[in-house]
PDB file of C-alpha atoms and ligand atoms in Angstrom:
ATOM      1  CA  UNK X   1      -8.516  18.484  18.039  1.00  0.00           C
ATOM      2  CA  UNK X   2     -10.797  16.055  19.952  1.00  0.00           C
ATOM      3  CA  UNK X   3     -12.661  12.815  18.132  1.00  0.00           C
ATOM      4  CA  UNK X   4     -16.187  12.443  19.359  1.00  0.00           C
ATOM      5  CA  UNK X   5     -16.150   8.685  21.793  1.00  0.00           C
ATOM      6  CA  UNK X   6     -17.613   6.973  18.554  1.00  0.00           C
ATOM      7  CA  UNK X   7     -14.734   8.259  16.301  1.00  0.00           C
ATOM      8  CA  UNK X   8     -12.084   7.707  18.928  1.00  0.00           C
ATOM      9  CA  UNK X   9     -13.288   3.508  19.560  1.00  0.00           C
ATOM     10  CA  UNK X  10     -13.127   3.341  15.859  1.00  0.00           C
ATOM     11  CA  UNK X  11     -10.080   4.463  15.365  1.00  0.00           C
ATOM     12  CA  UNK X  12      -8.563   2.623  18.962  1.00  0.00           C
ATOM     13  CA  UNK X  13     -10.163  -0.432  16.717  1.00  0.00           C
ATOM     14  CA  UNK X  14      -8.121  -0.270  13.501  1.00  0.00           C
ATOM     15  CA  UNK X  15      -4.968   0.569  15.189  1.00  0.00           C
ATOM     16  CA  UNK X  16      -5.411  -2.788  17.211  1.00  0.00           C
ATOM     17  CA  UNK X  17      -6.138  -4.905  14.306  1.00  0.00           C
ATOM     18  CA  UNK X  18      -3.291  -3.158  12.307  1.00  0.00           C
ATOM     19  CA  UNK X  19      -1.288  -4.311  15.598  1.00  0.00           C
ATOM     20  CA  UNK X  20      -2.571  -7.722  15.286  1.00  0.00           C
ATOM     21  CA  UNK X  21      -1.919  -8.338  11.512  1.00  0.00           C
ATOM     22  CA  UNK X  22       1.929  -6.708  12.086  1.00  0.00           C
ATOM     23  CA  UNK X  23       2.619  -8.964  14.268  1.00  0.00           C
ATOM     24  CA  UNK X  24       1.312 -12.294  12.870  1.00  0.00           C
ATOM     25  CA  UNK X  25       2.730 -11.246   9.443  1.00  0.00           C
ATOM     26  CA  UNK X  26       6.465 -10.436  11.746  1.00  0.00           C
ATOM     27  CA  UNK X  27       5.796 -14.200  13.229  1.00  0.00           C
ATOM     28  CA  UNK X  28       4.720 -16.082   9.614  1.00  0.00           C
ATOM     29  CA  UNK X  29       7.982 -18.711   8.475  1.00  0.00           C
ATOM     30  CA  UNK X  30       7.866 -17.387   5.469  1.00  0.00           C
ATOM     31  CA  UNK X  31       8.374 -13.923   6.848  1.00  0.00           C
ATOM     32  CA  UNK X  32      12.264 -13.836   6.166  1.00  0.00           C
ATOM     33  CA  UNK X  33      12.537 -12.149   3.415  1.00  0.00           C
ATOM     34  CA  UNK X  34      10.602  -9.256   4.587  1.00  0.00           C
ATOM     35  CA  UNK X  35      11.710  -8.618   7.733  1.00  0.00           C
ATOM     36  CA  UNK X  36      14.543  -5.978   7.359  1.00  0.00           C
ATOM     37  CA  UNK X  37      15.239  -3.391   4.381  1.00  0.00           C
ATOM     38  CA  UNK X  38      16.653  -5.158   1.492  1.00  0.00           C
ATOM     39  CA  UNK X  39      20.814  -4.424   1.549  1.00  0.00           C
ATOM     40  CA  UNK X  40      20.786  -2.444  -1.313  1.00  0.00           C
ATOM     41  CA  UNK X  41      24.640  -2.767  -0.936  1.00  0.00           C
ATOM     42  CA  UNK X  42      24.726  -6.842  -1.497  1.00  0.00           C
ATOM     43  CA  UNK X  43      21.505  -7.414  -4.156  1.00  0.00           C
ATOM     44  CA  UNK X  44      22.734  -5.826  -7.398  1.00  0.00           C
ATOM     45  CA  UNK X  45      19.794  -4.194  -9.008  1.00  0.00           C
ATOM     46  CA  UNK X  46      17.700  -3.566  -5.828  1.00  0.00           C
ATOM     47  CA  UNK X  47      18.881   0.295  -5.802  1.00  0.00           C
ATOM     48  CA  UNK X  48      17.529   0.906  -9.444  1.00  0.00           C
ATOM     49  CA  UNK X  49      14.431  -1.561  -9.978  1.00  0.00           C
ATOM     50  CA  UNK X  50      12.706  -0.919  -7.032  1.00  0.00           C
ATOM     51  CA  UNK X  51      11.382   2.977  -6.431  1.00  0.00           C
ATOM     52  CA  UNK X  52       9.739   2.437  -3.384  1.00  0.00           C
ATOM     53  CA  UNK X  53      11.812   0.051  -0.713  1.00  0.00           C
ATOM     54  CA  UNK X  54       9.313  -1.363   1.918  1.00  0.00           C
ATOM     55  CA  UNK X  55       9.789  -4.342   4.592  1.00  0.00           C
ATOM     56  CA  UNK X  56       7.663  -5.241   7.969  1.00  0.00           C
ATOM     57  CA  UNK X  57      10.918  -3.357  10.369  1.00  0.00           C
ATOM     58  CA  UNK X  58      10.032  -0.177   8.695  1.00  0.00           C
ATOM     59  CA  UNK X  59       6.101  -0.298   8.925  1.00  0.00           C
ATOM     60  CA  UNK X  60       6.296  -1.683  12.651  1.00  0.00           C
ATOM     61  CA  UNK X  61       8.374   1.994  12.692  1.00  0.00           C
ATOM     62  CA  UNK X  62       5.623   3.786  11.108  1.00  0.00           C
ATOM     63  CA  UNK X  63       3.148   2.318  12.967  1.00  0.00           C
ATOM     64  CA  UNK X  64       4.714   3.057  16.468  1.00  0.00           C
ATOM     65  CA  UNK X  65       5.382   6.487  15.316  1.00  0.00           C
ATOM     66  CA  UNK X  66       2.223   6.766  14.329  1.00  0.00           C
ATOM     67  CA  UNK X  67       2.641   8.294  10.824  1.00  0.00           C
ATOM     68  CA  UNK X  68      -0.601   5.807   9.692  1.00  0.00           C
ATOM     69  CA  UNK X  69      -3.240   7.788   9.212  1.00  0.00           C
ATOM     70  CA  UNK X  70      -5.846   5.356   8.224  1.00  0.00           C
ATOM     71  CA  UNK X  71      -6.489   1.508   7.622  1.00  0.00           C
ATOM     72  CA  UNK X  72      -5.653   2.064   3.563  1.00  0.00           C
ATOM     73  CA  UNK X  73      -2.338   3.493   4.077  1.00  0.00           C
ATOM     74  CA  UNK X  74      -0.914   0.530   6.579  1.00  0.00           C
ATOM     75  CA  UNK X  75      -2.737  -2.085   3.913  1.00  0.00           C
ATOM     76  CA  UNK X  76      -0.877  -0.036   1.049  1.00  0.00           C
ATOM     77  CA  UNK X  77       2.394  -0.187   2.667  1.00  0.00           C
ATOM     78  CA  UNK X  78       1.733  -4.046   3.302  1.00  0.00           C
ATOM     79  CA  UNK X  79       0.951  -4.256  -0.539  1.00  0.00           C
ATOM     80  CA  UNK X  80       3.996  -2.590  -1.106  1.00  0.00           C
ATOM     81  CA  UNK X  81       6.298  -5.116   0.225  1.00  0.00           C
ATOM     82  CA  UNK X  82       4.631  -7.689  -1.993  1.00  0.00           C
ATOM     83  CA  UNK X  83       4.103  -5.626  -5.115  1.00  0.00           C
ATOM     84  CA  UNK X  84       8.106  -4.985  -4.855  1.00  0.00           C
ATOM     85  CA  UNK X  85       8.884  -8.666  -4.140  1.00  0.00           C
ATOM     86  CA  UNK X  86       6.947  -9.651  -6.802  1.00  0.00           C
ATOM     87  CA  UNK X  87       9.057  -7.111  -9.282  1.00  0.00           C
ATOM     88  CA  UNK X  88      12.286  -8.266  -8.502  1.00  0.00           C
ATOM     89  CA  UNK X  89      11.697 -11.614  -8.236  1.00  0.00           C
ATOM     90  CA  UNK X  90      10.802 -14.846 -10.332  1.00  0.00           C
ATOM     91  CA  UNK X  91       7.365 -16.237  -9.284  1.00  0.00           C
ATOM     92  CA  UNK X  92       8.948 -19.805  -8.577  1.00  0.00           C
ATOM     93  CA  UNK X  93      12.187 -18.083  -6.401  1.00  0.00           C
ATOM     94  CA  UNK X  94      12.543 -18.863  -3.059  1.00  0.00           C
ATOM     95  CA  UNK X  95      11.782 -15.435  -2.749  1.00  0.00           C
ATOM     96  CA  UNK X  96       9.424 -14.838  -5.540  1.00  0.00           C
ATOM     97  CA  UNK X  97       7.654 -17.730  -3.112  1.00  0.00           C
ATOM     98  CA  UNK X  98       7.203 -16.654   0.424  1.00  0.00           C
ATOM     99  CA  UNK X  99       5.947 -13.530  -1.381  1.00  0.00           C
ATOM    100  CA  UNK X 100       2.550 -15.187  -2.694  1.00  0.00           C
ATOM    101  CA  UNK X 101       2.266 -17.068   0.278  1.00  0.00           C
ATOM    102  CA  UNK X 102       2.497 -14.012   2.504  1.00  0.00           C
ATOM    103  CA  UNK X 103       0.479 -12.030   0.332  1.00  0.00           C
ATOM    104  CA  UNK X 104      -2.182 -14.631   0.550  1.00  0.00           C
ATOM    105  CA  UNK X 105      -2.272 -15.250   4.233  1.00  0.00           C
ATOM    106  CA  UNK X 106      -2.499 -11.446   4.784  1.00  0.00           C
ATOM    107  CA  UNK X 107      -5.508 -10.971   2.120  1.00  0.00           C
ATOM    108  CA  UNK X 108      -6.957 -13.658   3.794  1.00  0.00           C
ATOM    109  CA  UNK X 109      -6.342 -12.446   7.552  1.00  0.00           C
ATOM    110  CA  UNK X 110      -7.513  -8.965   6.991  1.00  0.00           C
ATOM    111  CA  UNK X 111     -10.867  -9.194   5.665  1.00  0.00           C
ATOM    112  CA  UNK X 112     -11.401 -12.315   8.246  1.00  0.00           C
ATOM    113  CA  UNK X 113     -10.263  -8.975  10.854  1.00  0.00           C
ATOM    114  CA  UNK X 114     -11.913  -6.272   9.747  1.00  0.00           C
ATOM    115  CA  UNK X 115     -14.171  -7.130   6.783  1.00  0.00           C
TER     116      UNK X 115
HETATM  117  C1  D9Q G   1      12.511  -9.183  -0.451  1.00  0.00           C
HETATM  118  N1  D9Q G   1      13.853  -9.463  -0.936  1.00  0.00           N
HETATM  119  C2  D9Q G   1      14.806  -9.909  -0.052  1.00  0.00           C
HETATM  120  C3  D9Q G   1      16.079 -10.199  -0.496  1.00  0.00           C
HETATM  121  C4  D9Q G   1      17.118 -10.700   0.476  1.00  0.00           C
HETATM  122  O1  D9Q G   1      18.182 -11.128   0.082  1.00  0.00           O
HETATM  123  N2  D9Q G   1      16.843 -10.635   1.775  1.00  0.00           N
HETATM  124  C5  D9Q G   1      17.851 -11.076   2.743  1.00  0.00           C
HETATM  125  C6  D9Q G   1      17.347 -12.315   3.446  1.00  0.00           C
HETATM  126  N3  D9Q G   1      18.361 -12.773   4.346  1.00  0.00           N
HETATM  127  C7  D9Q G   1      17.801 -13.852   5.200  1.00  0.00           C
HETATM  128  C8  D9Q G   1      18.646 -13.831   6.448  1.00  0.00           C
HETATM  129  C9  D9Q G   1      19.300 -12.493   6.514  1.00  0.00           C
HETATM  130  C10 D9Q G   1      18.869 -11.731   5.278  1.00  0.00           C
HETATM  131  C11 D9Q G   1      16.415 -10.045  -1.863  1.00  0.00           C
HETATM  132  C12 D9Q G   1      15.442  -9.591  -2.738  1.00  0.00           C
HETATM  133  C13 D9Q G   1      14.148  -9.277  -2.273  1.00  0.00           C
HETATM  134  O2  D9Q G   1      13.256  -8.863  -3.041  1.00  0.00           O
END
């Protein structure tokens, strides 16, 4: 029921850097595509290609609520969104695009945070 002081810092830590890297992948330009659920109404294909929709509305849900448990299952949701992107989309898109780039800035800003 109660963390020890150590646990409880840790975990006050990794919920602040999971803050942190939300909100600078939420401000990135090449954030646009990511930054509401796909309309699976108006992209033909979306519904039946991609098992798993993810976007950075719906983790900045999660993580308010709560519902990460630990710093792998925030990163794996993060994934996610690029893994999907990278599915339904040609490399060279527009799309296909601000995928790799956001994929690399956030590889790059999370081990810089917490690595
Ligand atoms: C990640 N992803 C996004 C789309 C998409 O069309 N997003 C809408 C982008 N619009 C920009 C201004 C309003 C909404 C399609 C395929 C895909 O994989």
């Amino acid at each position: 029921k109660h963390d020890s002081p150590v646990s409880c810092a840790k975990k006050a830590k990794t919920v602040k850097a999971q803050q942190i890297l939300l909100a600078e992948l939420e401000a990135h330009p090449a954030a646009w595509p990511f930054l509401s659920p796909v309309n699976q109404k108006s992209v033909p294909g979306y519904r039946k290609v991609i098992k798993k929709p993810m976007d950075f509305s719906t983790i900045r849900e999660k993580l308010t609520n709560n519902q990460y448990l630990s710093l792998e299952s925030f990163i794996m949701d993060v994934n996610l969104v690029f893994d999907n992107c990278e599915k339904f989309n040609e490399d060279h898109s527009e799309i296909g695009q601000a995928g790799h780039s956001m994929r690399r800035y956030f590889d790059k800003r999370w081990t810089e945070l917490l690595k």
